[in-house]
Amino acid sequence: MTSDPFSPLLERARAHALAYLADQPDRHVGARGTRVELDAALRIPLPAQGEDSAAVIDLLAAQAAQGVVVSGSPRYFGFVIGGTHPVALAADWLSSAWDQNAGIHATSPLSAVVEAVAADWILELFDLPHESAVGFVTGCQMANFTCLAAARHAVLRRVGWDVEADGLQGAPRIHVVTSAESHVTIDVALRYLGIGTRALHRVPSDAQGRMRADSLRELVATLEGPIIVCAQAGNVNTGSFDPLRRIAETCAAHGAWLHVDGAFGLWARASRSRAALADGIELADSWATDAHKWLNVPYDCGFAIVRHADDHRAAMTSAAAYLIQTKGEERDAVDWVPEFSRRARGIPVYATLRALGRNGVEKLVDNCCERASQMARLLAAHAGVQVLNEVVLNQVLARFSDDDEMTRAVIKGVQDEGTCWLSGTTWHGQAAMRISVSNRATSEEDAARSASAILRVFDSLSEPDWRSRPGQAVDV
Ligand SMILES: *Cc1c(COP(=O)(O)O)cnc(C)c1O
């Protein structure tokens, strides 16, 4: 059909995408192109006359080879970035083709129903209270924001303050308690919410990065007024879990709202062999998690889950006269998320959960954890390599020659070598390599190959002259 303007471009995009994906497992994992090179290839004055669409697509595809981080590689272990499941990508393509505005039921009944069903599945998978409300947000940053907005509403409502109407000017002061190891997105959420980071009390954490439940209990007993406690399921460095049951008991005793940041750790609930790590998590009031990490759906996708649907809705809903909002059985996403118009990001979630099933998600989680343990074992068996954490989930912290400079040099060397990619961190004052396994495609062979590459780099650097070689590791 010559009148169809989409086919030639989509066929082209499909060919580029398939070529990229076929090649992905064998590619040098880190990005190759520098900013200067990419800028030289891409920067032109805004064209007065448009260019040929196919040529634009080809140009972008050509630059992708240099400019993309191959984060879907089975040997990409940076940050906590999952790959993409094929069914998730296929469903995501369709969502783009349908271009749904998922804001309200009236603008996309398909999206609304898919989200409602996927929300039920998510609560079942995580074994969280079935009455909880679920918002499909861009990621865990916005999940933390949304959950803490619900918390802010609830703790102030209980002391007779209507934060949605009166804001925070003159409001009772809210105490927020986190551990010394909480994720920075908690701080950012408090800034967005007008609570401010000075409201934060930080409870010390133990050697694995877990909040000290006894210190929390002592601290909370000294606080007057509304309290929100933010616990963590899955420390970004060690993968450890705060002692959630004991924390929940303290919160219940003092009427504090308990929020859990479980960006990747909440997925431990999908695994029978790891669920015990998150024991007591079901006692919390709200939970934030990502789907683009461990469910392996494309960016951007996370869930804000709140036990008390009324508090969640009160904090998020937008009502306007022209909206055809439904107050009955239909779901309007604007009631549960900060965005108004938004992408139908529930569609890839639905497709992935349906295609994997409960067992498939469990297998995904277990495989990543087993690959992390495998890498930890292979590294620790080598002289001069220490694994700094108890590998309870998918995170491994390794240190080389017990030396900051050597550890950073190994990280940089591995990034340049390209078999795998991982980044560095500073763990309790010491430089460490941080390995995060969160891609369904990482095989036993990938883990073995990666550990060998790391040890090869370490051995080559252990020669006497390594300190004089140039290079700085990416430490994030
Ligand atoms: C990744 C992460 C976040 C932030 O999630 P985004 O999806 O990047 O917004 C928050 N908390 C923890 C523990 C994380 O690992």
CSV table of C-alpha atoms and ligand atoms in Angstrom, one decimal:
chain,number,residue,atom,x,y,z
A,1,MET,CA,0.0,0.0,0.0
A,2,THR,CA,1.8,3.1,-1.2
A,3,SER,CA,-0.5,5.4,0.8
A,4,ASP,CA,0.7,3.9,4.1
A,5,PRO,CA,3.3,6.3,5.5
A,6,PHE,CA,4.2,4.1,8.4
A,7,SER,CA,5.3,0.8,6.8
A,8,PRO,CA,8.6,1.9,5.2
A,9,LEU,CA,9.8,3.7,8.4
A,10,LEU,CA,8.6,1.0,10.8
A,11,GLU,CA,10.2,-1.7,8.6
A,12,ARG,CA,13.4,0.2,8.7
A,13,ALA,CA,13.2,0.7,12.5
A,14,ARG,CA,12.4,-3.0,12.9
A,15,ALA,CA,15.5,-4.0,10.9
A,16,HIS,CA,17.7,-1.7,12.9
A,17,ALA,CA,16.3,-2.9,16.1
A,18,LEU,CA,16.6,-6.6,15.2
A,19,ALA,CA,20.2,-6.1,14.0
A,20,TYR,CA,21.0,-4.4,17.3
A,21,LEU,CA,19.4,-7.0,19.5
A,22,ALA,CA,20.9,-9.9,17.6
A,23,ASP,CA,24.3,-8.4,18.1
A,24,GLN,CA,23.7,-7.4,21.7
A,25,PRO,CA,25.2,-10.4,23.5
A,26,ASP,CA,28.5,-10.0,21.7
A,27,ARG,CA,29.0,-6.3,21.8
A,28,HIS,CA,31.5,-4.4,23.9
A,29,VAL,CA,29.3,-3.6,26.8
A,30,GLY,CA,30.2,0.0,27.7
A,31,ALA,CA,29.4,2.9,25.3
A,32,ARG,CA,32.3,3.6,22.9
A,33,GLY,CA,31.5,7.1,21.6
A,34,THR,CA,32.6,10.2,23.4
A,35,ARG,CA,30.4,13.3,23.8
A,36,VAL,CA,32.6,15.1,21.3
A,37,GLU,CA,32.2,12.4,18.7
A,38,LEU,CA,28.5,12.1,19.2
A,39,ASP,CA,28.1,15.9,19.1
A,40,ALA,CA,30.1,16.1,15.9
A,41,ALA,CA,27.8,13.5,14.3
A,42,LEU,CA,24.5,14.8,15.6
A,43,ARG,CA,24.7,18.6,16.2
A,44,ILE,CA,23.4,20.8,13.4
A,45,PRO,CA,21.4,24.0,13.5
A,46,LEU,CA,17.7,23.3,13.7
A,47,PRO,CA,17.0,22.5,10.0
A,48,ALA,CA,14.7,25.0,8.3
A,49,GLN,CA,13.5,22.4,5.9
A,50,GLY,CA,12.8,19.0,7.3
A,51,GLU,CA,14.9,16.1,6.2
A,52,ASP,CA,13.9,12.7,4.8
A,53,SER,CA,12.4,10.7,7.7
A,54,ALA,CA,14.1,7.4,6.7
A,55,ALA,CA,17.5,9.2,6.6
A,56,VAL,CA,16.9,10.5,10.1
A,57,ILE,CA,16.1,7.0,11.4
A,58,ASP,CA,19.2,5.6,9.7
A,59,LEU,CA,21.4,8.4,11.1
A,60,LEU,CA,20.2,7.7,14.7
A,61,ALA,CA,20.7,4.0,14.2
A,62,ALA,CA,24.2,4.6,12.9
A,63,GLN,CA,25.1,6.7,16.0
A,64,ALA,CA,23.5,4.2,18.4
A,65,ALA,CA,26.4,1.8,17.6
A,66,GLN,CA,28.7,4.4,19.3
A,67,GLY,CA,26.5,6.1,21.7
A,68,VAL,CA,24.4,3.5,23.5
A,69,VAL,CA,25.4,1.6,26.6
A,70,VAL,CA,24.6,-2.0,25.9
A,71,SER,CA,22.6,-2.2,29.1
A,72,GLY,CA,20.5,-5.1,27.7
A,73,SER,CA,23.7,-7.2,27.5
A,74,PRO,CA,23.6,-10.3,29.7
A,75,ARG,CA,26.9,-9.1,31.0
A,76,TYR,CA,25.9,-5.6,32.0
A,77,PHE,CA,26.1,-5.4,35.8
A,78,GLY,CA,26.0,-1.6,36.3
A,79,PHE,CA,23.7,0.0,38.8
A,80,VAL,CA,20.6,-2.1,38.9
A,81,ILE,CA,19.5,-2.0,35.3
A,82,GLY,CA,17.6,-5.0,34.1
A,83,GLY,CA,17.4,-6.1,30.4
A,84,THR,CA,14.2,-6.2,28.4
A,85,HIS,CA,12.1,-9.3,28.0
A,86,PRO,CA,11.2,-9.8,24.4
A,87,VAL,CA,7.5,-9.9,25.2
A,88,ALA,CA,7.8,-6.6,27.1
A,89,LEU,CA,9.5,-4.9,24.2
A,90,ALA,CA,6.9,-6.2,21.7
A,91,ALA,CA,4.1,-4.9,24.0
A,92,ASP,CA,5.9,-1.6,24.4
A,93,TRP,CA,6.1,-1.2,20.6
A,94,LEU,CA,2.4,-1.7,20.4
A,95,SER,CA,1.7,0.8,23.2
A,96,SER,CA,3.7,3.3,21.1
A,97,ALA,CA,1.7,2.4,18.0
A,98,TRP,CA,-1.6,2.8,19.8
A,99,ASP,CA,-0.3,6.0,21.4
A,100,GLN,CA,-2.8,5.8,24.3
A,101,ASN,CA,-3.2,8.6,26.8
A,102,ALA,CA,-3.5,6.5,29.9
A,103,GLY,CA,-4.7,9.3,32.1
A,104,ILE,CA,-8.3,8.2,32.5
A,105,HIS,CA,-10.5,5.3,31.5
A,106,ALA,CA,-12.3,7.5,28.9
A,107,THR,CA,-9.0,8.1,27.0
A,108,SER,CA,-8.0,4.4,27.0
A,109,PRO,CA,-10.3,1.7,28.3
A,110,LEU,CA,-7.7,-0.9,27.3
A,111,SER,CA,-5.0,0.7,29.4
A,112,ALA,CA,-7.3,1.3,32.4
A,113,VAL,CA,-8.4,-2.4,32.4
A,114,VAL,CA,-4.9,-3.7,31.8
A,115,GLU,CA,-3.6,-1.6,34.7
A,116,ALA,CA,-6.4,-2.8,37.0
A,117,VAL,CA,-5.7,-6.4,36.2
A,118,ALA,CA,-1.9,-6.0,36.4
A,119,ALA,CA,-2.3,-4.2,39.8
A,120,ASP,CA,-4.1,-7.2,41.2
A,121,TRP,CA,-1.4,-9.6,39.9
A,122,ILE,CA,1.3,-7.4,41.4
A,123,LEU,CA,-0.3,-7.5,44.8
A,124,GLU,CA,-0.7,-11.3,44.5
A,125,LEU,CA,2.9,-11.7,43.4
A,126,PHE,CA,4.3,-9.7,46.3
A,127,ASP,CA,1.7,-11.0,48.7
A,128,LEU,CA,0.7,-7.6,49.8
A,129,PRO,CA,-2.8,-6.6,51.2
A,130,HIS,CA,-5.3,-7.0,48.4
A,131,GLU,CA,-7.1,-3.8,49.2
A,132,SER,CA,-3.9,-1.7,48.4
A,133,ALA,CA,-4.0,0.7,45.5
A,134,VAL,CA,-1.3,0.6,42.8
A,135,GLY,CA,-0.1,3.6,40.6
A,136,PHE,CA,2.0,2.9,37.5
A,137,VAL,CA,4.7,5.6,37.7
A,138,THR,CA,7.9,6.3,35.8
A,139,GLY,CA,10.2,4.6,38.3
A,140,CYS,CA,11.0,4.2,41.9
A,141,GLN,CA,11.8,7.9,42.4
A,142,MET,CA,8.2,8.8,41.6
A,143,ALA,CA,7.0,5.7,43.5
A,144,ASN,CA,8.7,7.0,46.6
A,145,PHE,CA,7.3,10.5,45.9
A,146,THR,CA,3.7,9.1,45.4
A,147,CYS,CA,3.8,6.9,48.5
A,148,LEU,CA,5.2,9.7,50.6
A,149,ALA,CA,2.6,12.1,49.4
A,150,ALA,CA,0.0,9.6,50.6
A,151,ALA,CA,1.9,9.3,53.9
A,152,ARG,CA,2.0,13.1,54.3
A,153,HIS,CA,-1.7,13.2,53.7
A,154,ALA,CA,-2.4,10.5,56.2
A,155,VAL,CA,-0.2,11.6,59.1
A,156,LEU,CA,-1.4,15.2,58.9
A,157,ARG,CA,-5.1,14.1,58.5
A,158,ARG,CA,-4.8,12.3,61.8
A,159,VAL,CA,-3.8,15.5,63.5
A,160,GLY,CA,-6.6,17.4,61.9
A,161,TRP,CA,-4.6,19.1,59.1
A,162,ASP,CA,-5.7,19.1,55.4
A,163,VAL,CA,-2.4,19.3,53.5
A,164,GLU,CA,-4.1,19.2,50.1
A,165,ALA,CA,-6.1,22.4,50.9
A,166,ASP,CA,-3.8,24.2,53.3
A,167,GLY,CA,-0.4,23.0,52.2
A,168,LEU,CA,2.4,22.9,54.7
A,169,GLN,CA,2.5,26.5,55.7
A,170,GLY,CA,1.7,26.4,59.4
A,171,ALA,CA,1.3,22.7,59.4
A,172,PRO,CA,2.5,20.5,62.3
A,173,ARG,CA,6.0,19.4,61.7
A,174,ILE,CA,6.5,15.9,60.2
A,175,HIS,CA,9.4,13.7,61.4
A,176,VAL,CA,10.8,11.4,58.7
A,177,VAL,CA,13.1,8.6,59.8
A,178,THR,CA,15.3,6.7,57.5
A,179,SER,CA,18.5,4.7,57.8
A,180,ALA,CA,21.9,6.0,57.1
A,181,GLU,CA,21.7,3.9,53.9
A,182,SER,CA,18.5,5.1,52.4
A,183,HIS,CA,18.4,5.8,48.7
A,184,VAL,CA,18.9,9.5,47.7
A,185,THR,CA,15.4,9.4,45.9
A,186,ILE,CA,13.9,9.5,49.4
A,187,ASP,CA,15.6,12.8,50.1
A,188,VAL,CA,14.5,14.1,46.7
A,189,ALA,CA,10.9,13.1,47.3
A,190,LEU,CA,11.0,15.0,50.6
A,191,ARG,CA,12.2,18.0,48.8
A,192,TYR,CA,9.4,17.8,46.2
A,193,LEU,CA,6.9,17.3,48.9
A,194,GLY,CA,7.9,20.4,50.8
A,195,ILE,CA,8.8,18.4,53.9
A,196,GLY,CA,12.5,19.1,53.3
A,197,THR,CA,15.5,17.0,54.1
A,198,ARG,CA,16.0,18.7,57.5
A,199,ALA,CA,13.0,16.7,58.7
A,200,LEU,CA,15.1,13.6,58.3
A,201,HIS,CA,16.4,11.6,61.3
A,202,ARG,CA,19.0,9.0,60.2
A,203,VAL,CA,19.1,5.8,62.2
A,204,PRO,CA,22.5,4.1,62.1
A,205,SER,CA,22.9,0.9,60.0
A,206,ASP,CA,24.9,-2.3,60.6
A,207,ALA,CA,27.8,-3.8,58.7
A,208,GLN,CA,25.5,-5.0,55.8
A,209,GLY,CA,23.7,-1.6,55.6
A,210,ARG,CA,20.6,-2.7,57.5
A,211,MET,CA,18.8,-0.2,59.7
A,212,ARG,CA,19.3,-0.9,63.4
A,213,ALA,CA,15.9,-1.7,64.7
A,214,ASP,CA,16.9,-1.0,68.3
A,215,SER,CA,18.2,2.4,67.4
A,216,LEU,CA,15.0,3.1,65.5
A,217,ARG,CA,12.9,2.1,68.6
A,218,GLU,CA,14.9,4.4,70.8
A,219,LEU,CA,14.7,7.3,68.4
A,220,VAL,CA,11.0,7.1,67.7
A,221,ALA,CA,10.2,7.1,71.4
A,222,THR,CA,11.7,10.6,71.6
A,223,LEU,CA,9.7,12.1,68.7
A,224,GLU,CA,6.5,14.1,69.1
A,225,GLY,CA,4.0,14.5,66.4
A,226,PRO,CA,3.5,12.9,62.9
A,227,ILE,CA,6.1,10.3,62.0
A,228,ILE,CA,6.9,8.7,58.7
A,229,VAL,CA,9.5,5.9,58.7
A,230,CYS,CA,11.2,4.9,55.4
A,231,ALA,CA,12.7,1.5,55.5
A,232,GLN,CA,14.5,-0.3,52.7
A,233,ALA,CA,14.2,-3.7,51.0
A,234,GLY,CA,17.3,-4.2,49.0
A,235,ASN,CA,20.3,-2.0,49.8
A,236,VAL,CA,21.8,-0.6,46.5
A,237,ASN,CA,25.2,-1.8,47.5
A,238,THR,CA,24.8,-5.0,49.4
A,239,GLY,CA,21.2,-6.1,48.6
A,240,SER,CA,20.5,-6.4,52.3
A,241,PHE,CA,17.1,-5.8,53.8
A,242,ASP,CA,16.2,-3.7,56.8
A,243,PRO,CA,14.7,-5.8,59.7
A,244,LEU,CA,11.2,-5.0,58.5
A,245,ARG,CA,9.1,-6.9,61.0
A,246,ARG,CA,10.8,-5.2,64.0
A,247,ILE,CA,10.6,-1.9,62.3
A,248,ALA,CA,6.9,-2.4,61.6
A,249,GLU,CA,6.3,-3.2,65.2
A,250,THR,CA,7.9,0.0,66.3
A,251,CYS,CA,5.9,2.0,63.8
A,252,ALA,CA,2.6,0.3,64.9
A,253,ALA,CA,3.4,1.1,68.6
A,254,HIS,CA,3.9,4.8,67.8
A,255,GLY,CA,1.3,5.3,65.0
A,256,ALA,CA,4.0,6.0,62.5
A,257,TRP,CA,3.5,5.5,58.7
A,258,LEU,CA,5.9,2.8,57.4
A,259,HIS,CA,7.0,3.2,53.8
A,260,VAL,CA,9.3,0.7,52.2
A,261,ASP,CA,11.6,1.5,49.3
A,262,GLY,CA,11.9,-1.9,47.6
A,263,ALA,CA,13.0,-0.7,44.1
A,264,PHE,CA,14.4,-4.1,43.4
A,265,GLY,CA,14.2,-5.9,46.8
A,266,LEU,CA,10.4,-6.2,46.7
A,267,TRP,CA,10.9,-8.7,43.9
A,268,ALA,CA,12.4,-11.1,46.5
A,269,ARG,CA,8.8,-11.7,47.5
A,270,ALA,CA,8.3,-13.5,44.2
A,271,SER,CA,10.9,-16.1,45.1
A,272,ARG,CA,10.1,-18.8,47.6
A,273,SER,CA,13.8,-19.1,48.5
A,274,ARG,CA,14.3,-15.3,49.0
A,275,ALA,CA,10.9,-14.1,50.4
A,276,ALA,CA,12.1,-14.5,54.0
A,277,LEU,CA,14.5,-11.6,53.5
A,278,ALA,CA,11.4,-9.4,53.3
A,279,ASP,CA,9.7,-10.9,56.2
A,280,GLY,CA,7.2,-8.4,57.7
A,281,ILE,CA,7.1,-6.2,54.6
A,282,GLU,CA,3.4,-6.8,54.3
A,283,LEU,CA,2.9,-4.9,57.6
A,284,ALA,CA,4.0,-1.6,55.9
A,285,ASP,CA,1.6,1.2,54.8
A,286,SER,CA,3.2,1.8,51.4
A,287,TRP,CA,5.8,0.2,49.1
A,288,ALA,CA,7.7,1.6,46.1
A,289,THR,CA,9.3,-0.6,43.5
A,290,ASP,CA,10.5,-0.6,39.9
A,291,ALA,CA,9.4,-2.8,37.0
A,292,HIS,CA,12.1,-1.6,34.7
A,293,LYS,CA,14.7,-3.1,37.0
A,294,TRP,CA,13.8,-6.7,37.9
A,295,LEU,CA,10.7,-7.3,35.8
A,296,ASN,CA,12.8,-6.5,32.8
A,297,VAL,CA,10.3,-4.2,31.1
A,298,PRO,CA,11.6,-1.2,29.2
A,299,TYR,CA,12.1,2.2,30.8
A,300,ASP,CA,10.2,3.8,32.3
A,301,CYS,CA,8.1,1.9,34.8
A,302,GLY,CA,7.6,1.6,38.5
A,303,PHE,CA,4.8,1.0,41.0
A,304,ALA,CA,3.6,3.1,43.9
A,305,ILE,CA,1.6,0.8,46.2
A,306,VAL,CA,-0.4,2.1,49.1
A,307,ARG,CA,-2.4,0.0,51.6
A,308,HIS,CA,-4.9,2.8,52.3
A,309,ALA,CA,-6.5,3.6,48.9
A,310,ASP,CA,-8.3,6.6,50.3
A,311,ASP,CA,-5.0,8.3,51.4
A,312,HIS,CA,-3.4,7.4,48.1
A,313,ARG,CA,-6.3,8.9,46.1
A,314,ALA,CA,-6.6,12.0,48.2
A,315,ALA,CA,-2.9,12.8,47.6
A,316,MET,CA,-3.0,12.2,43.9
A,317,THR,CA,-6.4,12.7,42.4
A,318,SER,CA,-7.1,15.5,40.0
A,319,ALA,CA,-10.7,16.4,39.4
A,320,ALA,CA,-11.6,18.9,36.7
A,321,ALA,CA,-15.0,19.7,35.2
A,322,TYR,CA,-14.2,18.7,31.7
A,323,LEU,CA,-12.8,15.3,32.6
A,324,ILE,CA,-15.1,12.4,32.2
A,325,GLN,CA,-13.9,10.8,35.4
A,326,THR,CA,-15.6,7.7,36.6
A,327,LYS,CA,-16.2,7.0,40.3
A,328,GLY,CA,-17.4,3.5,39.9
A,329,GLU,CA,-15.8,0.4,38.6
A,330,GLU,CA,-13.6,2.0,36.0
A,331,ARG,CA,-10.1,3.0,36.8
A,332,ASP,CA,-8.7,6.5,36.2
A,333,ALA,CA,-5.0,6.5,36.5
A,334,VAL,CA,-4.9,10.2,37.4
A,335,ASP,CA,-6.2,9.2,40.8
A,336,TRP,CA,-3.0,7.2,41.6
A,337,VAL,CA,-0.1,8.9,40.0
A,338,PRO,CA,1.4,12.4,39.8
A,339,GLU,CA,1.1,12.6,36.0
A,340,PHE,CA,-1.9,13.7,34.1
A,341,SER,CA,-1.5,12.6,30.5
A,342,ARG,CA,0.8,9.7,30.4
A,343,ARG,CA,2.1,6.6,28.5
A,344,ALA,CA,0.2,3.3,28.8
A,345,ARG,CA,3.2,1.7,30.7
A,346,GLY,CA,0.9,-0.9,32.2
A,347,ILE,CA,0.7,-2.7,28.8
A,348,PRO,CA,4.3,-4.2,28.8
A,349,VAL,CA,3.8,-5.0,32.5
A,350,TYR,CA,0.6,-7.0,31.8
A,351,ALA,CA,2.3,-8.8,28.9
A,352,THR,CA,5.4,-9.7,30.8
A,353,LEU,CA,3.5,-11.0,33.9
A,354,ARG,CA,1.1,-13.0,31.7
A,355,ALA,CA,3.9,-14.5,29.6
A,356,LEU,CA,6.2,-15.3,32.6
A,357,GLY,CA,3.6,-16.3,35.1
A,358,ARG,CA,4.4,-16.5,38.8
A,359,ASN,CA,6.9,-19.3,38.2
A,360,GLY,CA,8.6,-17.3,35.4
A,361,VAL,CA,9.1,-14.3,37.7
A,362,GLU,CA,10.5,-16.5,40.4
A,363,LYS,CA,12.9,-18.1,38.0
A,364,LEU,CA,14.0,-14.7,36.8
A,365,VAL,CA,14.7,-13.5,40.3
A,366,ASP,CA,16.4,-16.8,41.4
A,367,ASN,CA,18.6,-16.9,38.4
A,368,CYS,CA,19.9,-13.4,39.0
A,369,CYS,CA,20.6,-14.2,42.6
A,370,GLU,CA,22.4,-17.5,41.7
A,371,ARG,CA,24.5,-15.7,39.1
A,372,ALA,CA,25.5,-13.1,41.7
A,373,SER,CA,26.5,-15.9,44.1
A,374,GLN,CA,28.4,-17.6,41.4
A,375,MET,CA,30.4,-14.5,40.6
A,376,ALA,CA,31.0,-13.8,44.2
A,377,ARG,CA,32.4,-17.4,44.6
A,378,LEU,CA,34.6,-17.1,41.6
A,379,LEU,CA,36.0,-13.8,42.6
A,380,ALA,CA,36.5,-14.6,46.3
A,381,ALA,CA,38.5,-17.8,45.4
A,382,HIS,CA,41.2,-15.7,43.8
A,383,ALA,CA,44.1,-14.4,46.0
A,384,GLY,CA,43.8,-10.7,46.7
A,385,VAL,CA,40.1,-10.5,46.1
A,386,GLN,CA,37.6,-9.9,48.9
A,387,VAL,CA,33.8,-10.0,48.7
A,388,LEU,CA,32.7,-7.3,51.2
A,389,ASN,CA,29.0,-8.2,51.5
A,390,GLU,CA,26.9,-11.2,52.4
A,391,VAL,CA,25.5,-12.0,49.0
A,392,VAL,CA,21.9,-12.5,49.9
A,393,LEU,CA,20.3,-11.2,46.7
A,394,ASN,CA,21.7,-10.0,43.4
A,395,GLN,CA,24.4,-7.6,44.6
A,396,VAL,CA,28.1,-8.2,45.0
A,397,LEU,CA,30.7,-5.8,46.4
A,398,ALA,CA,34.3,-6.8,45.6
A,399,ARG,CA,37.6,-5.2,46.6
A,400,PHE,CA,41.0,-5.9,45.1
A,401,SER,CA,44.3,-6.1,47.0
A,402,ASP,CA,42.4,-4.3,49.9
A,403,ASP,CA,43.4,-1.1,48.1
A,404,ASP,CA,41.2,1.8,46.9
A,405,GLU,CA,43.5,2.7,44.0
A,406,MET,CA,43.8,-0.9,42.8
A,407,THR,CA,40.0,-1.5,43.1
A,408,ARG,CA,39.3,1.6,41.0
A,409,ALA,CA,41.9,0.6,38.5
A,410,VAL,CA,40.3,-2.9,38.1
A,411,ILE,CA,36.9,-1.3,37.6
A,412,LYS,CA,38.3,1.0,34.9
A,413,GLY,CA,40.2,-1.8,33.3
A,414,VAL,CA,37.1,-4.0,33.1
A,415,GLN,CA,35.0,-1.2,31.7
A,416,ASP,CA,37.6,-0.7,28.9
A,417,GLU,CA,38.1,-4.4,28.2
A,418,GLY,CA,34.4,-4.7,27.4
A,419,THR,CA,33.5,-8.3,28.3
A,420,CYS,CA,31.2,-6.9,31.0
A,421,TRP,CA,30.4,-3.6,32.6
A,422,LEU,CA,30.1,-2.7,36.2
A,423,SER,CA,30.7,0.4,38.3
A,424,GLY,CA,32.3,1.3,41.5
A,425,THR,CA,31.0,2.5,44.8
A,426,THR,CA,32.4,3.5,48.2
A,427,TRP,CA,31.2,1.1,50.8
A,428,HIS,CA,31.8,2.1,54.4
A,429,GLY,CA,34.8,4.2,53.5
A,430,GLN,CA,36.4,1.7,51.1
A,431,ALA,CA,36.4,1.7,47.3
A,432,ALA,CA,34.5,-1.4,46.0
A,433,MET,CA,33.4,-2.9,42.7
A,434,ARG,CA,29.7,-3.2,42.5
A,435,ILE,CA,28.1,-6.0,40.6
A,436,SER,CA,24.4,-6.1,40.1
A,437,VAL,CA,22.7,-9.0,38.3
A,438,SER,CA,19.2,-8.1,37.1
A,439,ASN,CA,18.8,-9.3,33.6
A,440,ARG,CA,16.9,-12.5,32.9
A,441,ALA,CA,19.3,-13.3,30.1
A,442,THR,CA,22.5,-13.6,32.2
A,443,SER,CA,23.6,-17.2,32.0
A,444,GLU,CA,26.0,-19.3,34.0
A,445,GLU,CA,28.5,-18.9,31.2
A,446,ASP,CA,28.0,-15.1,31.1
A,447,ALA,CA,28.8,-15.0,34.9
A,448,ALA,CA,31.9,-17.2,34.5
A,449,ARG,CA,33.2,-15.3,31.5
A,450,SER,CA,32.7,-12.0,33.3
A,451,ALA,CA,34.4,-13.2,36.5
A,452,SER,CA,37.4,-14.4,34.3
A,453,ALA,CA,37.6,-11.0,32.6
A,454,ILE,CA,37.6,-9.3,36.0
A,455,LEU,CA,40.4,-11.5,37.3
A,456,ARG,CA,42.4,-11.2,34.1
A,457,VAL,CA,42.3,-7.4,34.5
A,458,PHE,CA,43.3,-7.7,38.1
A,459,ASP,CA,46.2,-10.1,37.3
A,460,SER,CA,47.5,-7.8,34.6
A,461,LEU,CA,47.3,-4.8,37.0
A,462,SER,CA,49.1,-6.7,39.8
A,463,GLU,CA,52.3,-6.4,37.8
A,464,PRO,CA,54.6,-3.8,39.4
A,465,ASP,CA,54.1,-0.8,37.1
A,466,TRP,CA,50.2,-0.6,37.2
A,467,ARG,CA,50.1,2.6,39.3
A,468,SER,CA,51.8,4.6,36.5
A,469,ARG,CA,49.1,3.8,34.0
A,470,PRO,CA,46.5,6.4,33.1
A,471,GLY,CA,42.7,6.2,33.7
A,472,GLN,CA,40.0,7.0,36.2
A,473,ALA,CA,37.2,4.6,37.1
A,474,VAL,CA,33.6,5.7,37.0
A,475,ASP,CA,32.6,5.9,40.6
A,476,VAL,CA,28.9,6.4,41.1
B,1,LIG,C1,16.9,2.5,41.6
B,1,LIG,C2,16.5,2.8,43.0
B,1,LIG,C3,15.7,3.9,43.2
B,1,LIG,C4,15.3,4.9,42.2
B,1,LIG,O1,14.5,4.3,41.2
B,1,LIG,P1,14.4,4.9,39.7
B,1,LIG,O2,13.6,3.9,39.0
B,1,LIG,O3,15.7,5.1,39.2
B,1,LIG,O4,13.6,6.2,39.9
B,1,LIG,C5,15.2,4.1,44.5
B,1,LIG,N1,15.6,3.3,45.5
B,1,LIG,C6,16.4,2.2,45.3
B,1,LIG,C7,16.7,1.3,46.5
B,1,LIG,C8,16.9,1.9,44.0
B,1,LIG,O5,17.6,0.9,43.8
